[in-house]
Amino acid sequence: MKFRVYRYNPEKDAKPYMQDYDVPVADTDRMLLDAIVKLKALDDTLSFRRSCREGVCGSDAMNINGKNGLACITNLRELKEPVVLRPLPGLPVIRDLIVDMTQFFKQYHSIKPYVVDDRPLPEKERKQSPTERAELEGLYECILCACCTTSCPSFWWNPDKFVGPAGLLQAYRFIADSRDQVTAERLDNLEDPYRLFRCHTIMNCVDVCPKGLNPSLAISKIKELMVKRTV
Amino acid sequence: MSVVKHSIAKRSFDAVVVGAGGAGMRAAIQLAEAGLKVAVLSKVFPTRSHTVAAQGGIGAALGNMEEDNWHWHMFDTVKGSDYLGDQDAIEFMCRMAPQAVYELEHFGMPFDRNADGTLYQRPFGGHLSQFGQGKPVRRSCAAADRTGHAMLHTLYQRNVRQGTHFFVEWLALDLIRDQHGDVLGVVALEMETGEAMIFQAKATVLATGGAGRIFESSTNAFINTGDGLGMVARAGIPLEDMEFWQFHPTGVAGAGVLITEGVRGEGGYLVNANGERFMERYAPNAKDLASRDVVSRSMDQEIKEGRGCGPHKDHVLLKLEHLGPELINSKLPSIREIAIKFANVDPIKEPIPVVPTCHYMMGGIPANYYGQVVAQKDGNANAPVPGLYAAGECACVSVHGANRLGTNSLVDLLVFGRAAGEHVVETIKREPRAHKELPANAADRALSRLARLEGGSGGEQVAQVASDMRKTIQKHCGVFRTGTLLAEGVSKIREINARAQRTTIADKSKVFNTARIEALELENLAIVAEATVVSAEARKESRGAQAREDFKDRDDTNWLKHTLWYMQGSRLDYKEVNLKPLSVESFKPKARSY
């Protein structure tokens, strides 16, 4: 199977280039990651991240034939050849398919990604009804792979100022949690021309999310809450 | 190799935690909360650790669904371990389990709930009421079938709140031990720069996870390479009970991806080629919810006797269509996703093809229930190694003995991660002291491993040796074992281990050189593989996950003891099982049926 892969090693390459590979693929190789692992056995200088190989750890996000996705749950048979592999767009490349995710995680951390409830804790669990718990569906499942955020033009232009779809999805995850007591502060934290309002509903995030989540919907719910509290 | 004296950077911390999965991050919370200066090293971003892949739940006798108590949980765990578990540690874990779960809820874990707002719990294999005499009890606290993911993210989030100092994408290479045997920290490699650094620490907590990648067919992530085990083995500390590897009954046939036991907990069951629910024959009481070793062996037996499914009769089927789309979509959504992606079947309509697949390492670094690593010293088989701790899958406390119960892995991470952190905090508070002086050769072993790969050419390729290792272990040390297969396996694996220590990589660069990382990981994996097959060959009995066709029965007279394997000379030793709990009566070994 034919592959065209983005290569860049800062120690020896003045600039990035695309390298062509022909990888012998067996019937048992189902997913793109299987083929990339084979490729590495042929050329051990190719660097990429991978771990769980089942779509839950978020390591092997990359740009596959122009679209962000996880190599481990991308069906090899459905890919057009040559399969063009590039690092996630919008973040600095460290080497080959490995990007520097510092900015992505900085934005995630900026939304205070933890339940804040400073009331005295009960001996046992805090109660939460199944309906309240259901509010977290479609939010807590995020694997922080960055497919969405790095497909968002608003993030490309303002990675330091716009929280991005992944961070905003998580912002809403904590707003939506019945146990969290600081919704007002969370909204204040996003009340800014860039942090939230740079989202122009382009919807690339929804299109690429490998877990089928909808950051755009979460963002619109945050915007609704902003409007509600001003009236 | 002469002492490599070129400058190596050094940083000092009260505690260094190696690994940021469930155990490492739970320990880190304890350490950071106490105000200690702590560094957490992880070779992947914390939320990429393999805890993320756990599905079914966390075992704790909360009694939210029906009557339950920790005594029953303790009995089930002892019986599940085929009596090889240490009963002091098992009592400690089962008593602490409810608190560990409540704490996790307080950290913000999105647990599933009951109508009254309490935590929902589901049944799981081997968890019964009335000291094994009653019906299956609902004990597993879950977040759908993504419990590990929800737990790992929650623990990371709590650490973010705490301001824990993470060193992300650093691979720990070796322990630093002085002439007294005290552990004074680790040497680690920063992947992005390719530079090594000394992390000096008053306490080093290993939480490096399992090593399931020694098997060809495994549910484990690529990163599960036994790095902590390699580090302690090289430092002269033994590995305990390495013959005991759990084969999870339901890995997707051909792909190895895990299908949670929670599927059977929710009412799914296994059938053979005749459509027969065969577990009724092997375990009339618990049926499909017997413990994992029992179910895996029964499946293998069905396949061996020609009742396997598919054109090659090489798997059985997991049926859950009868549960209905609503339950499947709400309680088992990821299972549906996995089945569609990796097995091309929609479980709402069709059964999932499954085979027993290597899943979990019961053995590991010998530790006590405070998380301290223990080794033989001056006649004491369990003398703590000063400054060294281990928690989670890399540790052998031993709460799982010869076979782990489902849901006991996550609770192990929480209870012993916390306990290790707490013991470090108390020790440092009780005996405040400056850092001990590092020996002149502190970084030698680690740097010579790097130097070997930096130079060198003409050696074997990492991928080739790794593939030979996985195939050999799979063939010689699988679900059913024989003396002949094991003896052949020992000589083959010894040879492969030697080859693993002299591979060559083409990539000599520094920045994010993953070829170098894989070569270093293979050195650790091969050590684990050798420990496994040597320990398995020597144990002339069947117990828990070790099933020998030439010694079909458990032999408590000769083999109710823990194996200890030393890398130096590939030598074996043994130590007693602790049958004495902390406060309750001992559970004496008896015949085990479900």
mmCIF file of C-alpha atoms in Angstrom, chain A residues 4-228:
data_model
loop_
_atom_site.group_PDB
_atom_site.id
_atom_site.type_symbol
_atom_site.label_atom_id
_atom_site.label_comp_id
_atom_site.label_asym_id
_atom_site.label_seq_id
_atom_site.Cartn_x
_atom_site.Cartn_y
_atom_site.Cartn_z
ATOM 1 C CA ARG A 4 3.215 9.697 1.490
ATOM 2 C CA VAL A 5 4.445 10.847 4.878
ATOM 3 C CA TYR A 6 5.490 14.224 6.257
ATOM 4 C CA ARG A 7 9.077 14.039 7.452
ATOM 5 C CA TYR A 8 11.023 16.534 9.496
ATOM 6 C CA ASN A 9 13.954 15.974 11.807
ATOM 7 C CA PRO A 10 15.183 19.306 13.212
ATOM 8 C CA GLU A 11 18.683 17.862 13.686
ATOM 9 C CA LYS A 12 19.251 17.275 9.988
ATOM 10 C CA ASP A 13 16.471 18.725 7.842
ATOM 11 C CA ALA A 14 16.461 22.387 6.854
ATOM 12 C CA LYS A 15 12.787 22.049 6.055
ATOM 13 C CA PRO A 16 10.075 19.400 6.020
ATOM 14 C CA TYR A 17 9.545 17.125 3.023
ATOM 15 C CA MET A 18 7.167 14.329 1.978
ATOM 16 C CA GLN A 19 8.541 10.797 1.745
ATOM 17 C CA ASP A 20 6.933 7.986 -0.245
ATOM 18 C CA TYR A 21 6.682 4.465 1.121
ATOM 19 C CA ASP A 22 5.299 1.206 -0.197
ATOM 20 C CA VAL A 23 4.244 -0.926 2.773
ATOM 21 C CA PRO A 24 3.300 -4.595 2.387
ATOM 22 C CA VAL A 25 -0.037 -4.870 4.165
ATOM 23 C CA ALA A 26 -1.596 -8.185 5.287
ATOM 24 C CA ASP A 27 -5.285 -9.061 5.569
ATOM 25 C CA THR A 28 -4.917 -8.956 9.338
ATOM 26 C CA ASP A 29 -3.862 -5.298 9.217
ATOM 27 C CA ARG A 30 -7.207 -3.616 9.734
ATOM 28 C CA MET A 31 -6.386 -0.132 10.859
ATOM 29 C CA LEU A 32 -4.093 2.603 9.618
ATOM 30 C CA LEU A 33 -1.970 2.268 12.763
ATOM 31 C CA ASP A 34 -1.213 -1.379 11.883
ATOM 32 C CA ALA A 35 0.318 -0.174 8.620
ATOM 33 C CA ILE A 36 2.271 2.653 10.254
ATOM 34 C CA VAL A 37 3.736 0.220 12.793
ATOM 35 C CA LYS A 38 4.840 -1.954 9.855
ATOM 36 C CA LEU A 39 6.277 1.108 8.179
ATOM 37 C CA LYS A 40 8.363 1.826 11.268
ATOM 38 C CA ALA A 41 9.763 -1.715 11.162
ATOM 39 C CA LEU A 42 11.005 -0.847 7.646
ATOM 40 C CA ASP A 43 12.273 2.619 8.567
ATOM 41 C CA ASP A 44 12.845 3.148 12.281
ATOM 42 C CA THR A 45 13.569 6.867 11.805
ATOM 43 C CA LEU A 46 9.873 7.691 11.443
ATOM 44 C CA SER A 47 8.534 9.107 14.725
ATOM 45 C CA PHE A 48 4.892 9.169 15.806
ATOM 46 C CA ARG A 49 2.933 8.733 19.030
ATOM 47 C CA ARG A 50 0.731 5.715 19.715
ATOM 48 C CA SER A 51 -0.462 3.732 22.689
ATOM 49 C CA CYS A 52 -3.827 2.053 23.290
ATOM 50 C CA ARG A 53 -4.544 1.169 19.600
ATOM 51 C CA GLU A 54 -8.295 1.210 20.307
ATOM 52 C CA GLY A 55 -9.258 4.877 20.209
ATOM 53 C CA VAL A 56 -9.357 5.755 23.909
ATOM 54 C CA CYS A 57 -5.956 7.259 24.746
ATOM 55 C CA GLY A 58 -5.807 9.942 22.063
ATOM 56 C CA SER A 59 -2.104 9.525 21.223
ATOM 57 C CA ASP A 60 -2.148 8.859 17.496
ATOM 58 C CA ALA A 61 -4.132 11.828 16.223
ATOM 59 C CA MET A 62 -2.811 12.943 12.845
ATOM 60 C CA ASN A 63 -3.938 14.438 9.576
ATOM 61 C CA ILE A 64 -4.990 11.566 7.310
ATOM 62 C CA ASN A 65 -5.671 12.358 3.653
ATOM 63 C CA GLY A 66 -6.452 15.906 4.666
ATOM 64 C CA LYS A 67 -8.691 15.153 7.632
ATOM 65 C CA ASN A 68 -7.763 14.843 11.319
ATOM 66 C CA GLY A 69 -8.369 11.462 12.909
ATOM 67 C CA LEU A 70 -6.952 8.653 15.037
ATOM 68 C CA ALA A 71 -4.793 6.203 13.085
ATOM 69 C CA CYS A 72 -5.820 3.274 15.299
ATOM 70 C CA ILE A 73 -9.522 3.453 14.461
ATOM 71 C CA THR A 74 -9.213 4.533 10.848
ATOM 72 C CA ASN A 75 -10.052 1.632 8.578
ATOM 73 C CA LEU A 76 -7.163 1.004 6.199
ATOM 74 C CA ARG A 77 -9.440 -0.324 3.454
ATOM 75 C CA GLU A 78 -11.371 2.913 3.249
ATOM 76 C CA LEU A 79 -8.340 5.105 2.540
ATOM 77 C CA LYS A 80 -7.486 6.437 -0.886
ATOM 78 C CA GLU A 81 -3.883 5.844 -2.028
ATOM 79 C CA PRO A 82 -1.360 7.205 -1.620
ATOM 80 C CA VAL A 83 -2.394 7.725 1.979
ATOM 81 C CA VAL A 84 -1.080 11.161 2.879
ATOM 82 C CA LEU A 85 -0.070 11.502 6.521
ATOM 83 C CA ARG A 86 0.765 14.832 8.090
ATOM 84 C CA PRO A 87 1.072 16.064 11.675
ATOM 85 C CA LEU A 88 -1.960 17.791 13.181
ATOM 86 C CA PRO A 89 -2.187 21.291 11.691
ATOM 87 C CA GLY A 90 -1.885 24.482 13.716
ATOM 88 C CA LEU A 91 0.645 23.287 16.285
ATOM 89 C CA PRO A 92 4.453 23.449 16.029
ATOM 90 C CA VAL A 93 6.009 20.239 14.698
ATOM 91 C CA ILE A 94 8.678 18.685 16.914
ATOM 92 C CA ARG A 95 9.520 15.911 14.527
ATOM 93 C CA ASP A 96 7.736 13.969 11.749
ATOM 94 C CA LEU A 97 4.147 13.308 12.918
ATOM 95 C CA ILE A 98 4.780 14.571 16.457
ATOM 96 C CA VAL A 99 3.469 18.028 17.343
ATOM 97 C CA ASP A 100 4.096 20.177 20.388
ATOM 98 C CA MET A 101 0.780 20.113 22.280
ATOM 99 C CA THR A 102 1.749 22.651 24.948
ATOM 100 C CA GLN A 103 -0.658 25.318 23.683
ATOM 101 C CA PHE A 104 -3.514 22.820 23.449
ATOM 102 C CA PHE A 105 -3.108 21.673 27.048
ATOM 103 C CA LYS A 106 -2.573 25.235 28.258
ATOM 104 C CA GLN A 107 -6.017 26.081 26.917
ATOM 105 C CA TYR A 108 -7.492 22.955 28.493
ATOM 106 C CA HIS A 109 -5.971 23.873 31.862
ATOM 107 C CA SER A 110 -7.247 27.452 31.537
ATOM 108 C CA ILE A 111 -10.873 26.378 31.908
ATOM 109 C CA LYS A 112 -10.143 24.881 35.357
ATOM 110 C CA PRO A 113 -10.921 21.298 34.394
ATOM 111 C CA TYR A 114 -12.078 19.950 37.753
ATOM 112 C CA VAL A 115 -15.246 19.960 39.818
ATOM 113 C CA VAL A 116 -15.184 22.823 42.327
ATOM 114 C CA ASP A 117 -17.376 22.243 45.345
ATOM 115 C CA ASP A 118 -15.952 23.664 48.550
ATOM 116 C CA ARG A 119 -18.932 22.714 50.700
ATOM 117 C CA PRO A 120 -18.214 20.175 53.448
ATOM 118 C CA LEU A 121 -18.108 16.724 51.902
ATOM 119 C CA PRO A 122 -20.482 13.977 52.953
ATOM 120 C CA GLU A 123 -19.178 10.753 54.472
ATOM 121 C CA LYS A 124 -20.249 8.846 51.372
ATOM 122 C CA GLU A 125 -20.933 9.893 47.786
ATOM 123 C CA ARG A 126 -22.573 13.193 46.905
ATOM 124 C CA LYS A 127 -25.978 12.456 45.453
ATOM 125 C CA GLN A 128 -26.594 13.062 41.782
ATOM 126 C CA SER A 129 -29.744 11.962 39.985
ATOM 127 C CA PRO A 130 -29.533 9.920 36.775
ATOM 128 C CA THR A 131 -30.978 12.940 34.951
ATOM 129 C CA GLU A 132 -28.280 15.228 36.332
ATOM 130 C CA ARG A 133 -25.653 12.643 35.451
ATOM 131 C CA ALA A 134 -27.066 12.380 31.934
ATOM 132 C CA GLU A 135 -26.112 16.045 31.406
ATOM 133 C CA LEU A 136 -22.471 14.886 31.273
ATOM 134 C CA GLU A 137 -23.070 12.508 28.363
ATOM 135 C CA GLY A 138 -21.302 13.570 25.223
ATOM 136 C CA LEU A 139 -18.919 15.718 27.282
ATOM 137 C CA TYR A 140 -16.849 13.613 29.699
ATOM 138 C CA GLU A 141 -15.908 11.117 26.967
ATOM 139 C CA CYS A 142 -13.409 13.533 25.377
ATOM 140 C CA ILE A 143 -9.963 11.924 25.025
ATOM 141 C CA LEU A 144 -7.978 15.164 24.491
ATOM 142 C CA CYS A 145 -6.609 13.976 21.157
ATOM 143 C CA ALA A 146 -6.816 17.534 19.747
ATOM 144 C CA CYS A 147 -8.335 16.466 16.429
ATOM 145 C CA CYS A 148 -11.066 19.094 16.839
ATOM 146 C CA THR A 149 -9.029 22.016 18.109
ATOM 147 C CA THR A 150 -6.356 21.618 15.436
ATOM 148 C CA SER A 151 -8.981 21.505 12.687
ATOM 149 C CA CYS A 152 -10.443 24.838 13.789
ATOM 150 C CA PRO A 153 -9.388 27.940 11.797
ATOM 151 C CA SER A 154 -10.183 30.149 14.801
ATOM 152 C CA PHE A 155 -7.601 28.200 16.809
ATOM 153 C CA TRP A 156 -5.049 28.415 13.982
ATOM 154 C CA TRP A 157 -5.265 32.220 14.018
ATOM 155 C CA ASN A 158 -5.376 32.657 17.804
ATOM 156 C CA PRO A 159 -3.998 29.577 19.554
ATOM 157 C CA ASP A 160 -2.931 31.684 22.529
ATOM 158 C CA LYS A 161 -6.270 33.438 22.986
ATOM 159 C CA PHE A 162 -9.064 31.145 21.756
ATOM 160 C CA VAL A 163 -9.739 28.195 24.097
ATOM 161 C CA GLY A 164 -10.662 25.975 21.163
ATOM 162 C CA PRO A 165 -13.386 23.335 20.833
ATOM 163 C CA ALA A 166 -11.818 20.686 23.106
ATOM 164 C CA GLY A 167 -11.250 23.150 25.935
ATOM 165 C CA LEU A 168 -14.734 24.616 25.546
ATOM 166 C CA LEU A 169 -16.356 21.187 25.480
ATOM 167 C CA GLN A 170 -14.659 20.546 28.825
ATOM 168 C CA ALA A 171 -15.629 23.994 30.101
ATOM 169 C CA TYR A 172 -19.237 23.013 29.530
ATOM 170 C CA ARG A 173 -18.659 19.547 31.058
ATOM 171 C CA PHE A 174 -17.951 21.245 34.400
ATOM 172 C CA ILE A 175 -20.687 23.858 34.038
ATOM 173 C CA ALA A 176 -23.140 21.022 33.377
ATOM 174 C CA ASP A 177 -22.078 19.012 36.427
ATOM 175 C CA SER A 178 -24.687 19.368 39.196
ATOM 176 C CA ARG A 179 -21.896 18.993 41.775
ATOM 177 C CA ASP A 180 -19.913 22.007 40.533
ATOM 178 C CA GLN A 181 -20.664 25.251 42.413
ATOM 179 C CA VAL A 182 -18.879 27.914 40.376
ATOM 180 C CA THR A 183 -20.818 28.345 37.137
ATOM 181 C CA ALA A 184 -20.702 32.145 37.409
ATOM 182 C CA GLU A 185 -16.905 32.150 37.677
ATOM 183 C CA ARG A 186 -16.668 29.722 34.797
ATOM 184 C CA LEU A 187 -18.753 32.023 32.628
ATOM 185 C CA ASP A 188 -16.686 35.057 33.704
ATOM 186 C CA ASN A 189 -13.570 33.148 32.701
ATOM 187 C CA LEU A 190 -14.934 32.822 29.156
ATOM 188 C CA GLU A 191 -16.571 36.263 28.835
ATOM 189 C CA ASP A 192 -13.988 37.624 26.439
ATOM 190 C CA PRO A 193 -13.880 38.514 22.750
ATOM 191 C CA TYR A 194 -11.447 35.662 22.087
ATOM 192 C CA ARG A 195 -11.720 32.847 24.618
ATOM 193 C CA LEU A 196 -15.242 31.779 23.678
ATOM 194 C CA PHE A 197 -16.490 34.169 21.046
ATOM 195 C CA ARG A 198 -13.887 33.373 18.416
ATOM 196 C CA CYS A 199 -15.993 30.288 17.648
ATOM 197 C CA HIS A 200 -17.721 31.076 14.362
ATOM 198 C CA THR A 201 -19.592 27.776 14.155
ATOM 199 C CA ILE A 202 -17.490 26.484 11.282
ATOM 200 C CA MET A 203 -18.225 22.988 12.688
ATOM 201 C CA ASN A 204 -14.944 21.346 11.612
ATOM 202 C CA CYS A 205 -14.732 20.112 15.212
ATOM 203 C CA VAL A 206 -17.947 18.096 14.928
ATOM 204 C CA ASP A 207 -16.879 16.731 11.578
ATOM 205 C CA VAL A 208 -13.563 15.288 12.809
ATOM 206 C CA CYS A 209 -14.239 14.169 16.410
ATOM 207 C CA PRO A 210 -13.260 10.472 16.497
ATOM 208 C CA LYS A 211 -15.545 9.931 19.491
ATOM 209 C CA GLY A 212 -18.586 11.447 17.802
ATOM 210 C CA LEU A 213 -18.815 14.340 20.263
ATOM 211 C CA ASN A 214 -20.241 17.758 19.468
ATOM 212 C CA PRO A 215 -18.141 20.658 20.797
ATOM 213 C CA SER A 216 -20.160 23.093 18.728
ATOM 214 C CA LEU A 217 -23.332 22.227 20.633
ATOM 215 C CA ALA A 218 -21.541 22.623 23.970
ATOM 216 C CA ILE A 219 -20.245 26.017 22.861
ATOM 217 C CA SER A 220 -23.737 27.163 21.909
ATOM 218 C CA LYS A 221 -25.003 26.082 25.327
ATOM 219 C CA ILE A 222 -22.323 28.176 27.027
ATOM 220 C CA LYS A 223 -23.307 31.132 24.835
ATOM 221 C CA GLU A 224 -26.956 30.621 25.821
ATOM 222 C CA LEU A 225 -26.023 30.710 29.495
ATOM 223 C CA MET A 226 -24.090 33.948 28.886
ATOM 224 C CA VAL A 227 -27.142 35.519 27.290
ATOM 225 C CA LYS A 228 -29.461 34.259 30.004
#
